Amino acid sequence: MATPLLVSYDPASPSSGLSLKQIAYFGRVLVKVSSLAQAEDFLKRNFRLLDVYVDATAITSTGDLVDILNAGAAKIFISLNQLTALSQEQSVPSSRLVVYAAESQVDAFKTWVGESTEHKDAGLSTDSSAVKAIAEKLGMNLEAQNLYRTYTSIPTEETLKDTLAQGGVSVVSADALTFEHKEPNGKIVAASLIAARAVADQSNGLYATTVTDERGTCLGLVWSNDESIAEALRTGTGVYQSRKRGLWYKGQSSGDVQELIRVGFDCDSDCLVFVVNQIGRGFCHLGTASCFGPYNGLARLQKTLQARKADAPAGSYTARLFNEPKLTQAKIMEEADELCRANTKEEIAFEAADLLYFALTRCVAAGVSLEDVERNLDLKSLKVKRRKGDAKGPWAEKAGLAESKPAPEPAKPAEPAPKADEPMQMTRVVTASTPENVVQDYLKRPSQKSNDAIVALVRPIIDDVRKNGDAGVLKYTHKFEKATSLTSPVLSAPFPPELMKLSPETQEAIDVSISNIAKFHSAQKDSNEGLKVETMPGVVCSRFSRPIERVGLYIPGGTAVLPSTAMMLGVPAMVAGCKKLVFASPPRADGSISPEIVYVAHKVGAESIVLAGGAQAVAAMAYGTESVSKVDKILGPGNQFVTAAKMLVANDTSAGVSIDMPAGPSEVLVIADKDANPAFVASDLLSQAEHGVDSQVILIAIDLNEEQLQAIEKEVDVQAKALPRVDIVKGSLAHSVTFVVRDLEEAMALSNDYAPEHLILQIQNAEAAVEKVQNAGSVFIGQWTPESVGDYSAGVNHSLLTATYGYAKQYSGVNLGSFLKHITSSNLTADGLLGLSRTVEQLAAVEGLDAHKRAVSIRVAHMKKQQA
């Protein structure tokens, strides 16, 4: 078991006390993170070193909490509110959770524990000094090290020892500890805290100590005391207390030294455990690996192979295996095949031994140890998300499990997010010195999940909602949004005033924006007479518009509240004259909707708000439920799941619903020349980068020199690090690009090829350059037109939905016409029909459609009969 200390460590700033390597001697560390990306990065770099506990109280997404556990966190520290949401996830074992609770909240935690036997495995962290009393109240076994004490100020050594004496685990900052036991300089000597928990032998006052290797094999039994523990931690080596020679630095004379890996205890603290990496012949004075004899099995094979690698005779079989990777690969494949063909117990054991030999040879050749392999196995055991586990491609085909399918094109490797102390920059590409095919690769959007995978997840949700109505919607709202208190999936108008309470400033901003959006979209209306053309004498063709009667408007949730999207969809629908407006937006965990969205729904006359997001909201509006009104068209942006659901229902003829267009992550392309203000350029890039880690921003720099490019890059770095959503920006910038081009013509060609959702022109004579724009969702002209004004209040529509695949080449953004149908009419006089009859009859005859021809000829014959 670990020591009764949990050292907290800040990854963003170096510790003035213990380093991370020193903390590893305790076997575990607690790190506080602000994002999933930060947690995953720390876990990836350090899981081999020690067990990582993550303080995840700053993480708002339940999905991110699950992902942190899945990435290898041994435990996560969470709040009671997070616990309520996370306990709905059946894949998360309570033994991986530690809940922060003040003394006044212990009863609430106790109630939760009492709900399930499995809940008893959860840990508790408290700042109360009454550790033992709390444990007794909860019926908690302190030997399981599940009760942690935090401190509101730097604790004294006496305070820490009091917690240890009560059986609790003290959470201590690395800055407060030291291994320098002779000159602690005001810090707490960590070794004294370990010794405070150790139970000494009654006969000699020393601590019994078991020494093991990293794989848990016992190397020998020794004694320790306070001084030897302190020296072992200070030097990072095996140091013990000999009953004959005093302080014993293992290997000091023989050279068989030990590297300290970690220090721990047995279950009742009467035996210390030193885990070491043994150097030289072995632990025993007789030269064997342990005092109990040589290694056997895999450990013995590893030692043999490591020795052979260092000194294998040239040309020997072992030397060939180390030096000829293809030979090793062939032998592994051969032995794996023979193992698969083995039948009897003896045959399987024999072939498995051969396979393990060649597999371990491959590992040793690459510098990989059994300890590395086992640590990876431990990491896999921490997964809380399970893969389906099917065999891959050719192996499945060979075993007769599946038909051969072409391998999917490999995804572009993800760019690593920059470290906290590194400048946040976009990749720079100079087109004049870069091959065209490479430039085209950089123009590609970040890869998304395959459509087949998304559809496979979305289709069952749509089918469930279609079949079970309100119950289906509520099921997924409870599951995904954690809004378990909701009993109805709909909030109907008139909306209660208390649900749309806003500050005067926010209400005024929304009112001004709605007014401007209404003005711009009202100007898009057709004239009352519509279009009327006489194509030939007596033949009048006309076109007129009518509003779509019932529209569903999807307002995303996700990482930001988006009342602006509610305005961009609701106001044009109101101006168009749609009779029924149905909003849909994911509720918060308490079942409520953002008051800004409710206020917009009220202003535009919405009939209701569907309290759901994702595929379940789309399905509810497409098919209707007991409470949700069926609509004729669904509009609005969303993630990949929303887009897939919209496309599925649009392709279902029984749904009778259309959609606006495919959607994707936000993006912006800025074209800047030497006159552009670097601060303005950076702010425009970051305004879209903060939407999500899958957003992409592009800068096309026209003939800028190194100094001018660095000025923009510096502004991006400084402004980005000042943003609250800096971690999201990091992820976006990791796959964003600056293209350095020769002139405006090349810049516009690149832009039109990319077809951005938002295009910003920060160049001389920007207005004149608009005529060169062929493909873009919306254009922002000149230095005084940031994209933000289009997002909120200028009047143009920000619901462009053109990202991900460059759909600006084919689609327009949402406009008044998105909410209208255009109907055509024909009105012919008798002379008009006579003048057109021969043309129609001839074309009908060519197509072999006699009934079409007769519809004209009967009328012409009738007219001639009346004239006779």
PDB file of N, CA and C in Angstrom, residues 521-587:
ATOM      1  N   HIS A 521     -33.433  41.474 -42.485  1.00  0.00           N
ATOM      2  CA  HIS A 521     -34.174  40.366 -43.080  1.00  0.00           C
ATOM      3  C   HIS A 521     -35.512  40.827 -43.666  1.00  0.00           C
ATOM      4  N   SER A 522     -36.087  41.882 -43.126  1.00  0.00           N
ATOM      5  CA  SER A 522     -37.321  42.430 -43.716  1.00  0.00           C
ATOM      6  C   SER A 522     -37.050  42.965 -45.119  1.00  0.00           C
ATOM      7  N   ALA A 523     -35.837  43.515 -45.300  1.00  0.00           N
ATOM      8  CA  ALA A 523     -35.470  44.055 -46.608  1.00  0.00           C
ATOM      9  C   ALA A 523     -35.322  42.960 -47.664  1.00  0.00           C
ATOM     10  N   GLN A 524     -35.253  41.706 -47.223  1.00  0.00           N
ATOM     11  CA  GLN A 524     -35.101  40.592 -48.159  1.00  0.00           C
ATOM     12  C   GLN A 524     -36.446  40.087 -48.680  1.00  0.00           C
ATOM     13  N   LYS A 525     -37.556  40.675 -48.206  1.00  0.00           N
ATOM     14  CA  LYS A 525     -38.878  40.207 -48.617  1.00  0.00           C
ATOM     15  C   LYS A 525     -39.149  40.511 -50.093  1.00  0.00           C
ATOM     16  N   ASP A 526     -39.892  39.611 -50.723  1.00  0.00           N
ATOM     17  CA  ASP A 526     -40.365  39.866 -52.081  1.00  0.00           C
ATOM     18  C   ASP A 526     -41.422  40.967 -52.033  1.00  0.00           C
ATOM     19  N   SER A 527     -41.646  41.616 -53.167  1.00  0.00           N
ATOM     20  CA  SER A 527     -42.730  42.589 -53.229  1.00  0.00           C
ATOM     21  C   SER A 527     -44.070  41.861 -53.087  1.00  0.00           C
ATOM     22  N   ASN A 528     -45.119  42.595 -52.692  1.00  0.00           N
ATOM     23  CA  ASN A 528     -46.431  41.975 -52.484  1.00  0.00           C
ATOM     24  C   ASN A 528     -46.968  41.304 -53.744  1.00  0.00           C
ATOM     25  N   GLU A 529     -46.616  41.879 -54.908  1.00  0.00           N
ATOM     26  CA  GLU A 529     -47.119  41.299 -56.152  1.00  0.00           C
ATOM     27  C   GLU A 529     -46.335  40.067 -56.572  1.00  0.00           C
ATOM     28  N   GLY A 530     -45.164  39.882 -56.016  1.00  0.00           N
ATOM     29  CA  GLY A 530     -44.324  38.767 -56.432  1.00  0.00           C
ATOM     30  C   GLY A 530     -43.761  39.018 -57.826  1.00  0.00           C
ATOM     31  N   LEU A 531     -43.385  37.961 -58.476  1.00  0.00           N
ATOM     32  CA  LEU A 531     -42.786  38.038 -59.812  1.00  0.00           C
ATOM     33  C   LEU A 531     -43.838  37.620 -60.844  1.00  0.00           C
ATOM     34  N   LYS A 532     -44.026  38.444 -61.901  1.00  0.00           N
ATOM     35  CA  LYS A 532     -45.032  38.118 -62.937  1.00  0.00           C
ATOM     36  C   LYS A 532     -44.428  38.437 -64.305  1.00  0.00           C
ATOM     37  N   VAL A 533     -44.416  37.410 -65.197  1.00  0.00           N
ATOM     38  CA  VAL A 533     -43.804  37.573 -66.511  1.00  0.00           C
ATOM     39  C   VAL A 533     -44.742  36.993 -67.571  1.00  0.00           C
ATOM     40  N   GLU A 534     -44.993  37.746 -68.676  1.00  0.00           N
ATOM     41  CA  GLU A 534     -45.735  37.200 -69.823  1.00  0.00           C
ATOM     42  C   GLU A 534     -44.688  36.653 -70.795  1.00  0.00           C
ATOM     43  N   THR A 535     -44.559  35.334 -70.840  1.00  0.00           N
ATOM     44  CA  THR A 535     -43.500  34.715 -71.641  1.00  0.00           C
ATOM     45  C   THR A 535     -43.804  34.740 -73.121  1.00  0.00           C
ATOM     46  N   MET A 536     -45.096  34.745 -73.458  1.00  0.00           N
ATOM     47  CA  MET A 536     -45.543  34.946 -74.836  1.00  0.00           C
ATOM     48  C   MET A 536     -46.995  35.420 -74.758  1.00  0.00           C
ATOM     49  N   PRO A 537     -47.542  35.979 -75.783  1.00  0.00           N
ATOM     50  CA  PRO A 537     -48.916  36.518 -75.670  1.00  0.00           C
ATOM     51  C   PRO A 537     -49.905  35.496 -75.101  1.00  0.00           C
ATOM     52  N   GLY A 538     -50.577  35.916 -74.018  1.00  0.00           N
ATOM     53  CA  GLY A 538     -51.586  35.068 -73.398  1.00  0.00           C
ATOM     54  C   GLY A 538     -51.031  34.033 -72.448  1.00  0.00           C
ATOM     55  N   VAL A 539     -49.711  34.053 -72.197  1.00  0.00           N
ATOM     56  CA  VAL A 539     -49.095  33.087 -71.262  1.00  0.00           C
ATOM     57  C   VAL A 539     -48.396  33.882 -70.160  1.00  0.00           C
ATOM     58  N   VAL A 540     -48.974  33.878 -68.955  1.00  0.00           N
ATOM     59  CA  VAL A 540     -48.429  34.642 -67.827  1.00  0.00           C
ATOM     60  C   VAL A 540     -47.926  33.668 -66.753  1.00  0.00           C
ATOM     61  N   CYS A 541     -46.652  33.803 -66.418  1.00  0.00           N
ATOM     62  CA  CYS A 541     -46.050  32.978 -65.347  1.00  0.00           C
ATOM     63  C   CYS A 541     -45.731  33.885 -64.162  1.00  0.00           C
ATOM     64  N   SER A 542     -45.996  33.390 -62.973  1.00  0.00           N
ATOM     65  CA  SER A 542     -45.709  34.199 -61.779  1.00  0.00           C
ATOM     66  C   SER A 542     -45.094  33.322 -60.689  1.00  0.00           C
ATOM     67  N   ARG A 543     -44.439  34.012 -59.761  1.00  0.00           N
ATOM     68  CA  ARG A 543     -43.871  33.325 -58.587  1.00  0.00           C
ATOM     69  C   ARG A 543     -44.174  34.164 -57.357  1.00  0.00           C
ATOM     70  N   PHE A 544     -44.634  33.514 -56.277  1.00  0.00           N
ATOM     71  CA  PHE A 544     -44.919  34.217 -55.031  1.00  0.00           C
ATOM     72  C   PHE A 544     -44.449  33.342 -53.867  1.00  0.00           C
ATOM     73  N   SER A 545     -44.232  33.959 -52.727  1.00  0.00           N
ATOM     74  CA  SER A 545     -43.697  33.229 -51.571  1.00  0.00           C
ATOM     75  C   SER A 545     -44.751  33.070 -50.495  1.00  0.00           C
ATOM     76  N   ARG A 546     -44.600  31.996 -49.728  1.00  0.00           N
ATOM     77  CA  ARG A 546     -45.424  31.738 -48.549  1.00  0.00           C
ATOM     78  C   ARG A 546     -44.511  31.230 -47.430  1.00  0.00           C
ATOM     79  N   PRO A 547     -44.763  31.613 -46.193  1.00  0.00           N
ATOM     80  CA  PRO A 547     -43.916  31.123 -45.092  1.00  0.00           C
ATOM     81  C   PRO A 547     -44.122  29.632 -44.847  1.00  0.00           C
ATOM     82  N   ILE A 548     -43.047  28.965 -44.449  1.00  0.00           N
ATOM     83  CA  ILE A 548     -43.178  27.587 -43.966  1.00  0.00           C
ATOM     84  C   ILE A 548     -43.937  27.662 -42.651  1.00  0.00           C
ATOM     85  N   GLU A 549     -44.961  26.866 -42.507  1.00  0.00           N
ATOM     86  CA  GLU A 549     -45.873  27.046 -41.369  1.00  0.00           C
ATOM     87  C   GLU A 549     -45.240  26.703 -40.033  1.00  0.00           C
ATOM     88  N   ARG A 550     -44.510  25.566 -39.978  1.00  0.00           N
ATOM     89  CA  ARG A 550     -43.982  25.078 -38.690  1.00  0.00           C
ATOM     90  C   ARG A 550     -42.472  24.869 -38.820  1.00  0.00           C
ATOM     91  N   VAL A 551     -41.693  25.592 -38.014  1.00  0.00           N
ATOM     92  CA  VAL A 551     -40.237  25.452 -38.088  1.00  0.00           C
ATOM     93  C   VAL A 551     -39.669  25.100 -36.711  1.00  0.00           C
ATOM     94  N   GLY A 552     -38.662  24.216 -36.715  1.00  0.00           N
ATOM     95  CA  GLY A 552     -37.946  23.847 -35.503  1.00  0.00           C
ATOM     96  C   GLY A 552     -36.572  24.502 -35.519  1.00  0.00           C
ATOM     97  N   LEU A 553     -36.243  25.215 -34.463  1.00  0.00           N
ATOM     98  CA  LEU A 553     -35.007  26.001 -34.407  1.00  0.00           C
ATOM     99  C   LEU A 553     -34.106  25.431 -33.312  1.00  0.00           C
ATOM    100  N   TYR A 554     -32.971  24.863 -33.721  1.00  0.00           N
ATOM    101  CA  TYR A 554     -32.075  24.197 -32.762  1.00  0.00           C
ATOM    102  C   TYR A 554     -30.995  25.172 -32.293  1.00  0.00           C
ATOM    103  N   ILE A 555     -30.931  25.380 -30.990  1.00  0.00           N
ATOM    104  CA  ILE A 555     -29.911  26.248 -30.390  1.00  0.00           C
ATOM    105  C   ILE A 555     -28.966  25.365 -29.573  1.00  0.00           C
ATOM    106  N   PRO A 556     -27.705  25.267 -29.971  1.00  0.00           N
ATOM    107  CA  PRO A 556     -26.789  24.326 -29.291  1.00  0.00           C
ATOM    108  C   PRO A 556     -26.536  24.713 -27.845  1.00  0.00           C
ATOM    109  N   GLY A 557     -26.049  23.716 -27.092  1.00  0.00           N
ATOM    110  CA  GLY A 557     -25.553  23.949 -25.731  1.00  0.00           C
ATOM    111  C   GLY A 557     -24.045  23.944 -25.802  1.00  0.00           C
ATOM    112  N   GLY A 558     -23.432  22.852 -25.304  1.00  0.00           N
ATOM    113  CA  GLY A 558     -21.985  22.713 -25.429  1.00  0.00           C
ATOM    114  C   GLY A 558     -21.237  23.608 -24.468  1.00  0.00           C
ATOM    115  N   THR A 559     -20.119  24.210 -24.959  1.00  0.00           N
ATOM    116  CA  THR A 559     -19.216  24.938 -24.065  1.00  0.00           C
ATOM    117  C   THR A 559     -19.577  26.410 -23.906  1.00  0.00           C
ATOM    118  N   ALA A 560     -20.640  26.898 -24.562  1.00  0.00           N
ATOM    119  CA  ALA A 560     -21.012  28.308 -24.447  1.00  0.00           C
ATOM    120  C   ALA A 560     -22.518  28.454 -24.582  1.00  0.00           C
ATOM    121  N   VAL A 561     -23.078  29.460 -23.880  1.00  0.00           N
ATOM    122  CA  VAL A 561     -24.496  29.796 -24.033  1.00  0.00           C
ATOM    123  C   VAL A 561     -24.631  30.622 -25.303  1.00  0.00           C
ATOM    124  N   LEU A 562     -25.610  30.303 -26.158  1.00  0.00           N
ATOM    125  CA  LEU A 562     -25.693  30.939 -27.477  1.00  0.00           C
ATOM    126  C   LEU A 562     -27.066  31.576 -27.743  1.00  0.00           C
ATOM    127  N   PRO A 563     -27.419  32.633 -26.981  1.00  0.00           N
ATOM    128  CA  PRO A 563     -28.677  33.325 -27.308  1.00  0.00           C
ATOM    129  C   PRO A 563     -28.610  33.980 -28.684  1.00  0.00           C
ATOM    130  N   SER A 564     -27.387  34.276 -29.156  1.00  0.00           N
ATOM    131  CA  SER A 564     -27.261  34.891 -30.486  1.00  0.00           C
ATOM    132  C   SER A 564     -27.818  33.959 -31.558  1.00  0.00           C
ATOM    133  N   THR A 565     -27.593  32.658 -31.421  1.00  0.00           N
ATOM    134  CA  THR A 565     -28.134  31.710 -32.397  1.00  0.00           C
ATOM    135  C   THR A 565     -29.660  31.710 -32.345  1.00  0.00           C
ATOM    136  N   ALA A 566     -30.219  31.842 -31.144  1.00  0.00           N
ATOM    137  CA  ALA A 566     -31.685  31.924 -31.024  1.00  0.00           C
ATOM    138  C   ALA A 566     -32.216  33.124 -31.802  1.00  0.00           C
ATOM    139  N   MET A 567     -31.498  34.252 -31.734  1.00  0.00           N
ATOM    140  CA  MET A 567     -31.930  35.441 -32.488  1.00  0.00           C
ATOM    141  C   MET A 567     -31.787  35.225 -33.993  1.00  0.00           C
ATOM    142  N   MET A 568     -30.672  34.650 -34.411  1.00  0.00           N
ATOM    143  CA  MET A 568     -30.394  34.487 -35.839  1.00  0.00           C
ATOM    144  C   MET A 568     -31.372  33.521 -36.516  1.00  0.00           C
ATOM    145  N   LEU A 569     -31.979  32.640 -35.746  1.00  0.00           N
ATOM    146  CA  LEU A 569     -32.979  31.727 -36.296  1.00  0.00           C
ATOM    147  C   LEU A 569     -34.397  32.233 -36.056  1.00  0.00           C
ATOM    148  N   GLY A 570     -34.633  32.745 -34.853  1.00  0.00           N
ATOM    149  CA  GLY A 570     -35.987  33.139 -34.479  1.00  0.00           C
ATOM    150  C   GLY A 570     -36.484  34.391 -35.174  1.00  0.00           C
ATOM    151  N   VAL A 571     -35.596  35.403 -35.325  1.00  0.00           N
ATOM    152  CA  VAL A 571     -36.037  36.670 -35.925  1.00  0.00           C
ATOM    153  C   VAL A 571     -36.413  36.491 -37.396  1.00  0.00           C
ATOM    154  N   PRO A 572     -35.586  35.844 -38.253  1.00  0.00           N
ATOM    155  CA  PRO A 572     -36.018  35.638 -39.641  1.00  0.00           C
ATOM    156  C   PRO A 572     -37.309  34.829 -39.749  1.00  0.00           C
ATOM    157  N   ALA A 573     -37.488  33.841 -38.854  1.00  0.00           N
ATOM    158  CA  ALA A 573     -38.727  33.053 -38.882  1.00  0.00           C
ATOM    159  C   ALA A 573     -39.929  33.931 -38.558  1.00  0.00           C
ATOM    160  N   MET A 574     -39.749  34.836 -37.601  1.00  0.00           N
ATOM    161  CA  MET A 574     -40.823  35.764 -37.242  1.00  0.00           C
ATOM    162  C   MET A 574     -41.114  36.722 -38.406  1.00  0.00           C
ATOM    163  N   VAL A 575     -40.065  37.283 -39.025  1.00  0.00           N
ATOM    164  CA  VAL A 575     -40.234  38.215 -40.137  1.00  0.00           C
ATOM    165  C   VAL A 575     -40.915  37.529 -41.320  1.00  0.00           C
ATOM    166  N   ALA A 576     -40.540  36.245 -41.543  1.00  0.00           N
ATOM    167  CA  ALA A 576     -41.125  35.500 -42.664  1.00  0.00           C
ATOM    168  C   ALA A 576     -42.604  35.220 -42.450  1.00  0.00           C
ATOM    169  N   GLY A 577     -43.040  35.198 -41.177  1.00  0.00           N
ATOM    170  CA  GLY A 577     -44.449  34.950 -40.886  1.00  0.00           C
ATOM    171  C   GLY A 577     -44.771  33.501 -40.591  1.00  0.00           C
ATOM    172  N   CYS A 578     -43.765  32.718 -40.195  1.00  0.00           N
ATOM    173  CA  CYS A 578     -44.021  31.320 -39.829  1.00  0.00           C
ATOM    174  C   CYS A 578     -45.015  31.279 -38.667  1.00  0.00           C
ATOM    175  N   LYS A 579     -46.007  30.389 -38.769  1.00  0.00           N
ATOM    176  CA  LYS A 579     -47.078  30.364 -37.762  1.00  0.00           C
ATOM    177  C   LYS A 579     -46.650  29.697 -36.455  1.00  0.00           C
ATOM    178  N   LYS A 580     -45.754  28.721 -36.536  1.00  0.00           N
ATOM    179  CA  LYS A 580     -45.377  27.985 -35.328  1.00  0.00           C
ATOM    180  C   LYS A 580     -43.856  27.882 -35.257  1.00  0.00           C
ATOM    181  N   LEU A 581     -43.269  28.480 -34.217  1.00  0.00           N
ATOM    182  CA  LEU A 581     -41.834  28.408 -33.982  1.00  0.00           C
ATOM    183  C   LEU A 581     -41.577  27.535 -32.762  1.00  0.00           C
ATOM    184  N   VAL A 582     -40.820  26.469 -32.948  1.00  0.00           N
ATOM    185  CA  VAL A 582     -40.473  25.566 -31.851  1.00  0.00           C
ATOM    186  C   VAL A 582     -38.962  25.635 -31.634  1.00  0.00           C
ATOM    187  N   PHE A 583     -38.551  26.135 -30.478  1.00  0.00           N
ATOM    188  CA  PHE A 583     -37.132  26.147 -30.124  1.00  0.00           C
ATOM    189  C   PHE A 583     -36.762  24.792 -29.527  1.00  0.00           C
ATOM    190  N   ALA A 584     -35.484  24.423 -29.632  1.00  0.00           N
ATOM    191  CA  ALA A 584     -34.959  23.247 -28.922  1.00  0.00           C
ATOM    192  C   ALA A 584     -33.563  23.576 -28.458  1.00  0.00           C
ATOM    193  N   SER A 585     -33.281  23.318 -27.182  1.00  0.00           N
ATOM    194  CA  SER A 585     -31.949  23.588 -26.641  1.00  0.00           C
ATOM    195  C   SER A 585     -31.707  22.702 -25.420  1.00  0.00           C
ATOM    196  N   PRO A 586     -30.481  22.197 -25.250  1.00  0.00           N
ATOM    197  CA  PRO A 586     -30.213  21.321 -24.097  1.00  0.00           C
ATOM    198  C   PRO A 586     -30.390  22.078 -22.784  1.00  0.00           C
ATOM    199  N   PRO A 587     -31.094  21.503 -21.826  1.00  0.00           N
ATOM    200  CA  PRO A 587     -31.254  22.168 -20.535  1.00  0.00           C
ATOM    201  C   PRO A 587     -30.011  22.012 -19.676  1.00  0.00           C
TER     202      PRO A 587
END
